[in-house]
mmCIF file of C-alpha atoms in Angstrom:
data_model
loop_
_atom_site.group_PDB
_atom_site.id
_atom_site.type_symbol
_atom_site.label_atom_id
_atom_site.label_comp_id
_atom_site.label_asym_id
_atom_site.label_seq_id
_atom_site.Cartn_x
_atom_site.Cartn_y
_atom_site.Cartn_z
ATOM 1 C CA MET E 195 134.099 149.966 126.632
ATOM 2 C CA ARG E 196 130.643 151.502 127.021
ATOM 3 C CA ILE E 197 128.959 153.371 129.831
ATOM 4 C CA GLN E 198 126.383 151.071 131.367
ATOM 5 C CA SER E 199 124.940 153.343 134.059
ATOM 6 C CA ALA E 200 125.335 156.703 135.767
ATOM 7 C CA GLU E 201 123.982 157.113 139.291
ATOM 8 C CA VAL E 202 123.869 160.161 141.559
ATOM 9 C CA VAL E 203 124.288 159.812 145.325
ATOM 10 C CA VAL E 204 123.674 162.739 147.694
ATOM 11 C CA CYS E 205 124.936 162.294 151.232
ATOM 12 C CA SER E 206 125.897 164.438 154.227
ATOM 13 C CA PRO E 207 128.763 163.034 156.322
ATOM 14 C CA GLY E 208 129.157 166.353 158.148
ATOM 15 C CA ARG E 209 128.142 168.369 155.083
ATOM 16 C CA ASN E 210 126.397 167.683 151.793
ATOM 17 C CA PHE E 211 128.184 166.068 148.849
ATOM 18 C CA VAL E 212 126.922 165.078 145.392
ATOM 19 C CA THR E 213 128.760 162.102 143.875
ATOM 20 C CA LEU E 214 128.323 160.674 140.387
ATOM 21 C CA ILE E 215 129.076 156.968 139.943
ATOM 22 C CA VAL E 216 129.677 155.849 136.349
ATOM 23 C CA THR E 217 129.853 152.100 135.639
ATOM 24 C CA THR E 218 131.047 150.526 132.389
ATOM 25 C CA ASP E 219 130.092 147.255 130.729
ATOM 26 C CA GLU E 220 133.556 145.959 131.623
ATOM 27 C CA GLY E 221 132.971 146.556 135.326
ATOM 28 C CA LEU E 222 135.141 149.635 135.814
ATOM 29 C CA VAL E 223 133.638 152.298 138.081
ATOM 30 C CA GLY E 224 134.555 155.976 137.971
ATOM 31 C CA ILE E 225 133.430 158.669 140.380
ATOM 32 C CA GLY E 226 133.040 162.431 140.069
ATOM 33 C CA ASP E 227 132.249 165.271 142.473
ATOM 34 C CA ALA E 228 129.255 167.501 141.605
ATOM 35 C CA THR E 229 128.868 169.353 144.900
ATOM 36 C CA LEU E 230 127.610 172.937 144.685
ATOM 37 C CA ASN E 231 127.409 174.263 148.230
ATOM 38 C CA GLY E 232 123.869 175.317 149.152
ATOM 39 C CA ARG E 233 122.501 174.286 145.733
ATOM 40 C CA GLU E 234 123.369 170.592 145.771
ATOM 41 C CA LEU E 235 119.989 169.260 144.693
ATOM 42 C CA ALA E 236 119.935 171.475 141.597
ATOM 43 C CA VAL E 237 123.053 169.706 140.288
ATOM 44 C CA ALA E 238 121.770 166.301 141.401
ATOM 45 C CA SER E 239 118.597 166.866 139.372
ATOM 46 C CA TYR E 240 120.546 168.151 136.353
ATOM 47 C CA LEU E 241 122.605 164.972 136.393
ATOM 48 C CA THR E 242 119.818 162.500 137.174
ATOM 49 C CA ASP E 243 117.096 163.952 134.970
ATOM 50 C CA HIS E 244 119.066 165.326 132.027
ATOM 51 C CA VAL E 245 122.633 164.000 131.805
ATOM 52 C CA ALA E 246 122.567 160.387 133.000
ATOM 53 C CA PRO E 247 120.118 159.238 130.289
ATOM 54 C CA LEU E 248 122.480 160.674 127.648
ATOM 55 C CA LEU E 249 125.489 158.766 128.949
ATOM 56 C CA GLU E 250 124.218 155.206 128.738
ATOM 57 C CA GLY E 251 125.819 153.412 125.802
ATOM 58 C CA ARG E 252 128.436 156.108 125.103
ATOM 59 C CA ASP E 253 132.102 155.250 124.656
ATOM 60 C CA ALA E 254 133.621 155.616 128.129
ATOM 61 C CA ALA E 255 137.018 156.452 126.608
ATOM 62 C CA ALA E 256 135.710 159.421 124.602
ATOM 63 C CA VAL E 257 136.338 161.986 127.348
ATOM 64 C CA GLU E 258 136.778 165.052 125.126
ATOM 65 C CA ASP E 259 133.828 164.231 122.890
ATOM 66 C CA THR E 260 131.581 163.656 125.901
ATOM 67 C CA TRP E 261 132.687 166.979 127.415
ATOM 68 C CA GLN E 262 131.803 168.805 124.193
ATOM 69 C CA TYR E 263 128.547 166.851 123.870
ATOM 70 C CA LEU E 264 127.393 168.009 127.299
ATOM 71 C CA TYR E 265 128.714 171.569 126.932
ATOM 72 C CA ARG E 266 127.783 172.430 123.344
ATOM 73 C CA GLY E 267 124.880 170.045 123.054
ATOM 74 C CA ALA E 268 122.842 171.585 125.857
ATOM 75 C CA TYR E 269 122.800 174.978 124.090
ATOM 76 C CA TRP E 270 122.600 176.648 127.552
ATOM 77 C CA ARG E 271 126.301 176.941 128.297
ATOM 78 C CA ARG E 272 128.306 177.673 131.415
ATOM 79 C CA GLY E 273 126.903 178.502 134.837
ATOM 80 C CA PRO E 274 127.751 176.707 138.086
ATOM 81 C CA VAL E 275 125.044 174.032 137.877
ATOM 82 C CA THR E 276 125.868 173.030 134.305
ATOM 83 C CA MET E 277 129.633 173.107 134.815
ATOM 84 C CA ALA E 278 129.484 171.140 138.086
ATOM 85 C CA ALA E 279 127.451 168.449 136.311
ATOM 86 C CA ILE E 280 129.879 168.339 133.385
ATOM 87 C CA ALA E 281 132.765 168.232 135.863
ATOM 88 C CA ALA E 282 131.365 165.168 137.592
ATOM 89 C CA VAL E 283 131.037 163.273 134.317
ATOM 90 C CA ASP E 284 134.461 164.384 133.117
ATOM 91 C CA VAL E 285 136.272 163.388 136.324
ATOM 92 C CA ALA E 286 134.487 160.026 136.430
ATOM 93 C CA LEU E 287 135.547 159.284 132.838
ATOM 94 C CA TRP E 288 139.152 160.298 133.504
ATOM 95 C CA ASP E 289 139.029 158.011 136.550
ATOM 96 C CA ILE E 290 137.874 155.125 134.370
ATOM 97 C CA LYS E 291 140.426 155.855 131.649
ATOM 98 C CA ALA E 292 143.314 155.877 134.135
ATOM 99 C CA GLN E 293 142.078 152.699 135.807
ATOM 100 C CA ALA E 294 141.875 151.002 132.415
ATOM 101 C CA ALA E 295 145.485 152.051 131.788
ATOM 102 C CA GLY E 296 146.529 150.804 135.226
ATOM 103 C CA MET E 297 148.017 154.208 136.090
ATOM 104 C CA PRO E 298 147.364 157.049 138.519
ATOM 105 C CA LEU E 299 145.587 159.843 136.681
ATOM 106 C CA TYR E 300 148.529 162.257 136.728
ATOM 107 C CA GLN E 301 150.440 159.905 134.414
ATOM 108 C CA LEU E 302 147.783 160.367 131.719
ATOM 109 C CA LEU E 303 148.029 164.138 132.164
ATOM 110 C CA GLY E 304 151.711 164.165 131.251
ATOM 111 C CA GLY E 305 153.419 162.639 134.272
ATOM 112 C CA ARG E 306 155.123 164.332 137.183
ATOM 113 C CA SER E 307 156.269 167.925 136.970
ATOM 114 C CA ARG E 308 157.199 167.971 140.683
ATOM 115 C CA ASP E 309 158.043 165.700 143.586
ATOM 116 C CA SER E 310 155.368 167.042 145.938
ATOM 117 C CA ILE E 311 152.462 169.484 146.073
ATOM 118 C CA ARG E 312 152.763 172.461 148.398
ATOM 119 C CA ALA E 313 149.580 173.357 150.256
ATOM 120 C CA TYR E 314 148.415 176.205 152.430
ATOM 121 C CA GLY E 315 146.346 175.747 155.544
ATOM 122 C CA HIS E 316 143.631 177.863 157.130
ATOM 123 C CA ALA E 317 144.052 179.688 160.450
ATOM 124 C CA HIS E 318 141.335 181.692 162.134
ATOM 125 C CA GLY E 319 140.363 183.309 165.405
ATOM 126 C CA ARG E 320 137.825 185.631 166.962
ATOM 127 C CA ASP E 321 140.735 187.871 167.925
ATOM 128 C CA ILE E 322 144.464 188.069 167.287
ATOM 129 C CA GLU E 323 145.320 185.764 170.200
ATOM 130 C CA GLU E 324 143.043 183.002 168.955
ATOM 131 C CA LEU E 325 144.348 183.536 165.432
ATOM 132 C CA SER E 326 147.947 183.228 166.606
ATOM 133 C CA ASP E 327 147.138 179.935 168.336
ATOM 134 C CA SER E 328 145.578 178.689 165.112
ATOM 135 C CA VAL E 329 148.598 179.780 163.048
ATOM 136 C CA GLN E 330 150.874 177.925 165.461
ATOM 137 C CA ALA E 331 148.766 174.804 165.060
ATOM 138 C CA ARG E 332 149.083 174.972 161.270
ATOM 139 C CA ILE E 333 152.850 175.427 161.553
ATOM 140 C CA GLU E 334 153.013 172.343 163.764
ATOM 141 C CA GLN E 335 151.198 170.443 161.002
ATOM 142 C CA GLY E 336 154.011 171.412 158.657
ATOM 143 C CA PHE E 337 152.389 174.245 156.717
ATOM 144 C CA GLY E 338 154.738 176.956 155.512
ATOM 145 C CA ALA E 339 151.857 178.968 154.064
ATOM 146 C CA VAL E 340 148.777 179.915 156.068
ATOM 147 C CA ARG E 341 145.613 181.825 155.247
ATOM 148 C CA ILE E 342 144.702 184.122 158.153
ATOM 149 C CA GLN E 343 141.128 185.209 158.922
ATOM 150 C CA VAL E 344 140.131 187.056 162.081
ATOM 151 C CA GLY E 345 137.054 188.544 163.710
ATOM 152 C CA ILE E 346 136.604 192.270 163.114
ATOM 153 C CA PRO E 347 135.579 194.443 166.087
ATOM 154 C CA GLY E 348 131.972 195.450 165.594
ATOM 155 C CA ASN E 349 131.375 192.920 162.820
ATOM 156 C CA GLY E 350 131.049 189.754 164.910
ATOM 157 C CA PRO E 351 132.918 186.522 164.115
ATOM 158 C CA GLY E 352 132.361 186.895 160.359
ATOM 159 C CA TYR E 353 133.758 185.047 157.389
ATOM 160 C CA GLY E 354 136.168 182.192 158.023
ATOM 161 C CA ILE E 355 135.767 182.119 161.817
ATOM 162 C CA SER E 356 134.646 178.911 163.461
ATOM 163 C CA SER E 357 132.026 178.837 166.163
ATOM 164 C CA VAL E 358 133.451 175.466 167.225
ATOM 165 C CA GLU E 359 136.695 175.381 169.212
ATOM 166 C CA GLY E 360 139.520 173.865 167.195
ATOM 167 C CA ALA E 361 137.389 173.098 164.143
ATOM 168 C CA HIS E 362 138.991 172.852 160.728
ATOM 169 C CA ASP E 363 135.675 172.884 158.901
ATOM 170 C CA TYR E 364 134.702 176.392 159.929
ATOM 171 C CA GLU E 365 132.747 177.476 156.872
ATOM 172 C CA PRO E 366 129.869 175.027 156.844
ATOM 173 C CA ALA E 367 126.565 175.814 155.257
ATOM 174 C CA SER E 368 124.227 176.058 158.226
ATOM 175 C CA VAL E 369 121.576 173.362 158.432
ATOM 176 C CA GLY E 370 118.101 174.898 158.342
ATOM 177 C CA LEU E 371 115.471 176.564 156.195
ATOM 178 C CA ARG E 372 117.154 179.997 156.021
ATOM 179 C CA PRO E 373 120.751 181.242 155.784
ATOM 180 C CA VAL E 374 122.531 182.745 158.765
ATOM 181 C CA GLU E 375 122.884 186.541 158.415
ATOM 182 C CA GLU E 376 126.253 188.138 159.181
ATOM 183 C CA VAL E 377 127.258 191.799 159.580
ATOM 184 C CA TRP E 378 129.858 193.685 157.543
ATOM 185 C CA ASP E 379 131.488 197.095 157.839
ATOM 186 C CA ALA E 380 134.326 197.902 155.446
ATOM 187 C CA GLY E 381 135.711 200.779 157.515
ATOM 188 C CA SER E 382 136.375 198.733 160.643
ATOM 189 C CA TYR E 383 137.780 195.912 158.511
ATOM 190 C CA LEU E 384 140.234 198.193 156.709
ATOM 191 C CA ARG E 385 141.411 199.668 159.996
ATOM 192 C CA HIS E 386 141.883 196.294 161.693
ATOM 193 C CA ILE E 387 143.504 193.982 159.125
ATOM 194 C CA PRO E 388 146.859 195.818 158.818
ATOM 195 C CA ALA E 389 147.333 195.511 162.586
ATOM 196 C CA VAL E 390 146.545 191.799 162.347
ATOM 197 C CA PHE E 391 149.171 191.262 159.651
ATOM 198 C CA GLU E 392 151.707 193.278 161.600
ATOM 199 C CA GLU E 393 151.183 191.186 164.735
ATOM 200 C CA VAL E 394 151.220 187.818 162.953
ATOM 201 C CA ARG E 395 154.305 188.757 160.960
ATOM 202 C CA SER E 396 156.040 189.929 164.147
ATOM 203 C CA ARG E 397 155.241 186.699 165.998
ATOM 204 C CA PHE E 398 155.996 184.192 163.256
ATOM 205 C CA GLY E 399 158.708 185.849 161.191
ATOM 206 C CA ALA E 400 159.328 186.625 157.559
ATOM 207 C CA GLU E 401 159.568 183.042 156.265
ATOM 208 C CA LEU E 402 155.918 182.134 156.839
ATOM 209 C CA ASP E 403 153.789 182.905 153.782
ATOM 210 C CA LEU E 404 150.591 184.713 154.792
ATOM 211 C CA LEU E 405 147.438 184.695 152.663
ATOM 212 C CA HIS E 406 144.140 186.487 153.219
ATOM 213 C CA ASP E 407 140.665 186.169 151.679
ATOM 214 C CA VAL E 408 138.547 189.328 151.358
ATOM 215 C CA HIS E 409 135.661 187.279 149.917
ATOM 216 C CA HIS E 410 134.512 189.875 147.352
ATOM 217 C CA ARG E 411 133.520 192.453 149.969
ATOM 218 C CA LEU E 412 135.433 195.597 149.063
ATOM 219 C CA SER E 413 134.968 198.191 146.360
ATOM 220 C CA PRO E 414 137.900 198.476 143.927
ATOM 221 C CA ILE E 415 139.364 201.536 145.631
ATOM 222 C CA GLU E 416 138.909 199.969 149.084
ATOM 223 C CA ALA E 417 140.711 196.876 147.811
ATOM 224 C CA ALA E 418 143.530 199.058 146.498
ATOM 225 C CA ARG E 419 143.789 200.750 149.897
ATOM 226 C CA LEU E 420 143.977 197.367 151.632
ATOM 227 C CA GLY E 421 146.672 196.097 149.291
ATOM 228 C CA ARG E 422 148.828 199.170 149.771
ATOM 229 C CA SER E 423 148.444 199.044 153.553
ATOM 230 C CA LEU E 424 149.592 195.408 153.633
ATOM 231 C CA GLU E 425 152.629 195.774 151.382
ATOM 232 C CA PRO E 426 155.083 196.141 154.316
ATOM 233 C CA PHE E 427 154.051 192.646 155.512
ATOM 234 C CA HIS E 428 154.567 190.952 152.103
ATOM 235 C CA PRO E 429 151.384 188.873 151.745
ATOM 236 C CA PHE E 430 151.646 185.803 149.551
ATOM 237 C CA TRP E 431 148.360 187.010 148.070
ATOM 238 C CA LEU E 432 145.070 188.760 148.620
ATOM 239 C CA GLU E 433 142.142 186.690 147.403
ATOM 240 C CA ASP E 434 138.874 187.912 145.886
ATOM 241 C CA VAL E 435 139.507 191.531 146.856
ATOM 242 C CA THR E 436 136.424 192.822 145.032
ATOM 243 C CA VAL E 437 133.364 191.448 143.255
ATOM 244 C CA ALA E 438 134.265 188.819 140.684
ATOM 245 C CA GLU E 439 131.747 189.956 138.052
ATOM 246 C CA ASN E 440 133.458 193.306 137.425
ATOM 247 C CA GLN E 441 136.795 192.141 136.056
ATOM 248 C CA ARG E 442 137.789 195.637 134.971
ATOM 249 C CA ALA E 443 137.841 196.599 138.667
ATOM 250 C CA LEU E 444 141.061 194.635 139.082
ATOM 251 C CA ARG E 445 142.823 197.282 136.987
ATOM 252 C CA THR E 446 142.210 199.814 139.750
ATOM 253 C CA VAL E 447 143.675 197.480 142.331
ATOM 254 C CA ARG E 448 146.692 196.675 140.156
ATOM 255 C CA GLU E 449 147.448 200.358 139.653
ATOM 256 C CA HIS E 450 147.746 200.986 143.387
ATOM 257 C CA THR E 451 149.436 197.923 144.904
ATOM 258 C CA VAL E 452 152.044 195.270 144.130
ATOM 259 C CA VAL E 453 150.504 192.644 146.437
ATOM 260 C CA PRO E 454 149.787 189.482 144.369
ATOM 261 C CA LEU E 455 146.116 188.870 143.612
ATOM 262 C CA ALA E 456 144.187 185.590 143.437
ATOM 263 C CA MET E 457 140.704 185.117 142.011
ATOM 264 C CA GLY E 458 138.452 182.555 140.402
ATOM 265 C CA GLU E 459 136.681 180.285 142.877
ATOM 266 C CA THR E 460 133.289 181.515 141.629
ATOM 267 C CA TYR E 461 134.305 181.250 137.972
ATOM 268 C CA ASN E 462 133.284 178.141 136.068
ATOM 269 C CA SER E 463 134.652 178.563 132.532
ATOM 270 C CA ILE E 464 137.674 179.740 130.603
ATOM 271 C CA VAL E 465 135.408 182.501 129.289
ATOM 272 C CA ASP E 466 135.436 184.077 132.755
ATOM 273 C CA TYR E 467 139.173 184.722 132.381
ATOM 274 C CA LEU E 468 139.238 186.309 128.934
ATOM 275 C CA GLN E 469 140.006 189.749 130.359
ATOM 276 C CA LEU E 470 141.809 188.936 133.618
ATOM 277 C CA LEU E 471 144.551 186.768 132.180
ATOM 278 C CA PRO E 472 145.633 188.587 128.991
ATOM 279 C CA GLU E 473 145.721 191.870 130.935
ATOM 280 C CA GLN E 474 147.679 190.138 133.732
ATOM 281 C CA LEU E 475 145.289 191.405 136.399
ATOM 282 C CA ILE E 476 145.693 188.349 138.637
ATOM 283 C CA ASP E 477 148.628 186.169 139.667
ATOM 284 C CA TYR E 478 146.832 182.986 140.763
ATOM 285 C CA VAL E 479 143.903 181.088 139.240
ATOM 286 C CA ARG E 480 141.516 179.827 141.935
ATOM 287 C CA SER E 481 138.935 177.787 140.009
ATOM 288 C CA ALA E 482 137.940 174.351 141.285
ATOM 289 C CA VAL E 483 137.903 171.121 139.309
ATOM 290 C CA THR E 484 134.365 170.520 140.580
ATOM 291 C CA HIS E 485 132.965 173.860 139.387
ATOM 292 C CA SER E 486 134.814 174.484 136.129
ATOM 293 C CA GLY E 487 134.101 171.488 133.939
ATOM 294 C CA GLY E 488 136.329 168.887 135.546
ATOM 295 C CA VAL E 489 139.872 167.920 134.636
ATOM 296 C CA THR E 490 139.299 168.867 130.995
ATOM 297 C CA GLY E 491 137.849 172.290 131.810
ATOM 298 C CA LEU E 492 140.345 173.264 134.486
ATOM 299 C CA LYS E 493 143.356 172.176 132.450
ATOM 300 C CA ARG E 494 142.257 174.542 129.673
ATOM 301 C CA ILE E 495 141.982 177.424 132.136
ATOM 302 C CA LEU E 496 145.349 176.746 133.753
ATOM 303 C CA GLU E 497 147.169 176.394 130.454
ATOM 304 C CA PHE E 498 145.618 179.673 129.283
ATOM 305 C CA GLY E 499 146.772 181.319 132.521
ATOM 306 C CA ALA E 500 150.284 179.969 132.141
ATOM 307 C CA ILE E 501 150.714 181.963 128.922
ATOM 308 C CA TYR E 502 150.367 185.147 131.003
ATOM 309 C CA GLY E 503 152.362 184.042 134.035
ATOM 310 C CA ALA E 504 149.409 183.128 136.263
ATOM 311 C CA LYS E 505 149.981 180.081 138.452
ATOM 312 C CA SER E 506 147.459 177.502 139.641
ATOM 313 C CA ALA E 507 145.963 177.674 143.127
ATOM 314 C CA THR E 508 143.027 175.295 142.915
ATOM 315 C CA HIS E 509 140.068 175.960 145.191
ATOM 316 C CA GLY E 510 140.006 173.339 147.956
ATOM 317 C CA PRO E 511 137.314 173.971 150.589
ATOM 318 C CA THR E 512 135.591 171.159 152.452
ATOM 319 C CA ASP E 513 132.402 171.540 150.424
ATOM 320 C CA ILE E 514 134.417 169.982 147.600
ATOM 321 C CA SER E 515 134.552 166.275 148.336
ATOM 322 C CA PRO E 516 137.742 164.183 148.495
ATOM 323 C CA VAL E 517 136.944 163.194 144.902
ATOM 324 C CA GLY E 518 137.312 166.799 143.759
ATOM 325 C CA LEU E 519 140.428 167.292 145.867
ATOM 326 C CA ALA E 520 142.012 164.136 144.455
ATOM 327 C CA ALA E 521 141.378 165.324 140.902
ATOM 328 C CA ALA E 522 143.017 168.665 141.761
ATOM 329 C CA LEU E 523 146.079 166.891 143.175
ATOM 330 C CA HIS E 524 146.593 164.912 139.982
ATOM 331 C CA ILE E 525 146.442 168.142 137.967
ATOM 332 C CA ASP E 526 148.782 169.824 140.478
ATOM 333 C CA THR E 527 151.290 167.024 140.003
ATOM 334 C CA ALA E 528 151.332 167.291 136.221
ATOM 335 C CA HIS E 529 150.738 171.011 135.541
ATOM 336 C CA HIS E 530 154.024 172.841 134.989
ATOM 337 C CA ASP E 531 152.864 176.254 136.235
ATOM 338 C CA PHE E 532 151.585 175.073 139.611
ATOM 339 C CA GLY E 533 151.523 177.624 142.424
ATOM 340 C CA ILE E 534 149.949 176.235 145.595
ATOM 341 C CA GLN E 535 147.022 174.023 146.641
ATOM 342 C CA GLU E 536 144.378 175.109 149.135
ATOM 343 C CA TYR E 537 143.815 172.509 151.853
ATOM 344 C CA MET E 538 140.838 172.925 154.137
ATOM 345 C CA GLN E 539 140.895 169.628 155.973
ATOM 346 C CA HIS E 540 137.980 167.190 155.885
ATOM 347 C CA THR E 541 137.232 165.613 159.230
ATOM 348 C CA GLY E 542 135.298 162.798 160.881
ATOM 349 C CA PRO E 543 132.726 160.795 158.930
ATOM 350 C CA VAL E 544 133.795 162.126 155.521
ATOM 351 C CA PHE E 545 136.383 159.351 155.443
ATOM 352 C CA ASP E 546 133.745 156.739 156.282
ATOM 353 C CA VAL E 547 132.333 157.465 152.841
ATOM 354 C CA PHE E 548 135.476 158.332 150.848
ATOM 355 C CA ASP E 549 138.547 156.084 151.056
ATOM 356 C CA VAL E 550 141.395 158.190 149.686
ATOM 357 C CA GLY E 551 144.739 157.267 148.192
ATOM 358 C CA TYR E 552 146.341 160.698 148.485
ATOM 359 C CA ALA E 553 148.467 161.603 151.502
ATOM 360 C CA PHE E 554 149.344 164.835 153.309
ATOM 361 C CA ALA E 555 152.310 165.390 155.632
ATOM 362 C CA ASP E 556 154.668 168.251 156.501
ATOM 363 C CA GLY E 557 152.781 170.802 154.433
ATOM 364 C CA VAL E 558 152.770 168.856 151.161
ATOM 365 C CA PHE E 559 150.592 166.323 149.323
ATOM 366 C CA GLN E 560 151.298 163.204 147.352
ATOM 367 C CA PRO E 561 148.509 162.177 144.934
ATOM 368 C CA GLY E 562 149.061 158.474 145.551
ATOM 369 C CA GLU E 563 149.782 155.662 143.119
ATOM 370 C CA ARG E 564 146.433 153.897 142.984
ATOM 371 C CA PRO E 565 145.123 153.569 139.414
ATOM 372 C CA GLY E 566 142.689 156.325 138.474
ATOM 373 C CA LEU E 567 141.806 159.051 140.954
ATOM 374 C CA GLY E 568 142.643 156.798 143.860
ATOM 375 C CA VAL E 569 139.381 157.447 145.746
ATOM 376 C CA ARG E 570 136.824 154.763 146.544
ATOM 377 C CA PHE E 571 133.204 155.525 147.425
ATOM 378 C CA ASP E 572 131.321 153.465 150.032
ATOM 379 C CA ARG E 573 127.618 153.444 149.168
ATOM 380 C CA GLU E 574 126.586 151.758 152.403
ATOM 381 C CA ALA E 575 128.391 154.349 154.483
ATOM 382 C CA ALA E 576 126.876 157.153 152.390
ATOM 383 C CA ALA E 577 123.395 155.801 153.083
ATOM 384 C CA ARG E 578 123.973 156.403 156.798
ATOM 385 C CA TYR E 579 124.340 160.141 156.188
ATOM 386 C CA PRO E 580 121.246 161.471 154.386
ATOM 387 C CA TYR E 581 121.051 164.928 152.813
ATOM 388 C CA ARG E 582 120.254 167.858 155.104
ATOM 389 C CA GLN E 583 119.009 171.173 153.757
ATOM 390 C CA ALA E 584 121.680 173.787 154.357
ATOM 391 C CA TYR E 585 122.690 177.227 153.133
ATOM 392 C CA LEU E 586 125.788 179.371 153.097
ATOM 393 C CA PRO E 587 125.428 182.605 155.114
ATOM 394 C CA VAL E 588 124.370 185.941 153.702
ATOM 395 C CA ASN E 589 125.880 189.304 154.603
ATOM 396 C CA ARG E 590 124.316 192.647 155.529
ATOM 397 C CA LEU E 591 125.768 196.064 156.190
ATOM 398 C CA ARG E 592 125.106 197.597 159.584
ATOM 399 C CA ASP E 593 122.101 199.468 158.186
ATOM 400 C CA GLY E 594 120.562 196.216 156.941
ATOM 401 C CA THR E 595 121.511 196.471 153.250
ATOM 402 C CA LEU E 596 122.306 193.072 151.727
ATOM 403 C CA HIS E 597 125.990 192.890 150.808
ATOM 404 C CA ASP E 598 128.341 190.338 149.242
ATOM 405 C CA TRP E 599 129.111 187.338 151.445
#
């Protein structure tokens, strides 16, 4: 079975997605997600101009060889654009392979390791009252684990806070020629967040798992201070407590707090974890299928992490399409050292374009039993939602200095 064609479709059913469609000479069609939020067209060009011509005529079953061909053969390794492109090809080929076998993908990855996939939801609010309402809504959806993000006095709404009442998709790249600029002050944040945790824990009890995303904004010693201040409220984890590039900084945090740490959504290769995992500086691996070389790439990372006791917690924002989420769910089902799955819920016209076989209810997923990934892509629907230029926000300190978003 040979690859006959590889086509890239960019569409925006509420936000931009990049989808690779691989067709074989036997008529099987596999799809992969190549979305890189705010840099979508860079990956689309990489695929269209450089990768697709290399795929035509290749053995569609040679998933590992094709992965190595695109990774080693380019000479320029790693990086989000390259790894998102490789991921799209890899996921599409796994989709084809599982369809050819007549099985859902998780069966080819070793079969079930669990009966269901636990997920955490996102709650947010401009203040503690709004946040509490959002937490209650997630509980009513069945979530037993909830990420809490709240506006910080003096900082404005900030990261993870929707400007749209009741919206799930509250982190969209803003449509326009320039990013939105937000304001950040670490001092007010560090003073406010412990009170938020105390109130939410008091209202909702000890059984609800609470997660929080710092989004790389604190120095190592500030992150250590935050972790220690939150220990009485037993967070499930703190995510991205300091900048991801300085992995040694996690030692400082580890020395001062026992709160579990999660990191990795901006990492795109197993190489990014060569210090974090052997030194046991994190507890949860947050890389995405879409940004870390696909099923093949992420499985390597997760199996490496399992050696050191780190569990999977695959990145699942809405800028990863249902194709990327479906691939994550198949890995979640098969991977022994699974921890939890992020679920930021797609809404509205996304499901005009992507017909999914997975199901979510009562806080857990099922990957579905359709052969392959279980996601079908509607080209005609996608054509109704053309690409719109959009950017993620940027962040500035109160004095105007550009900071980490």
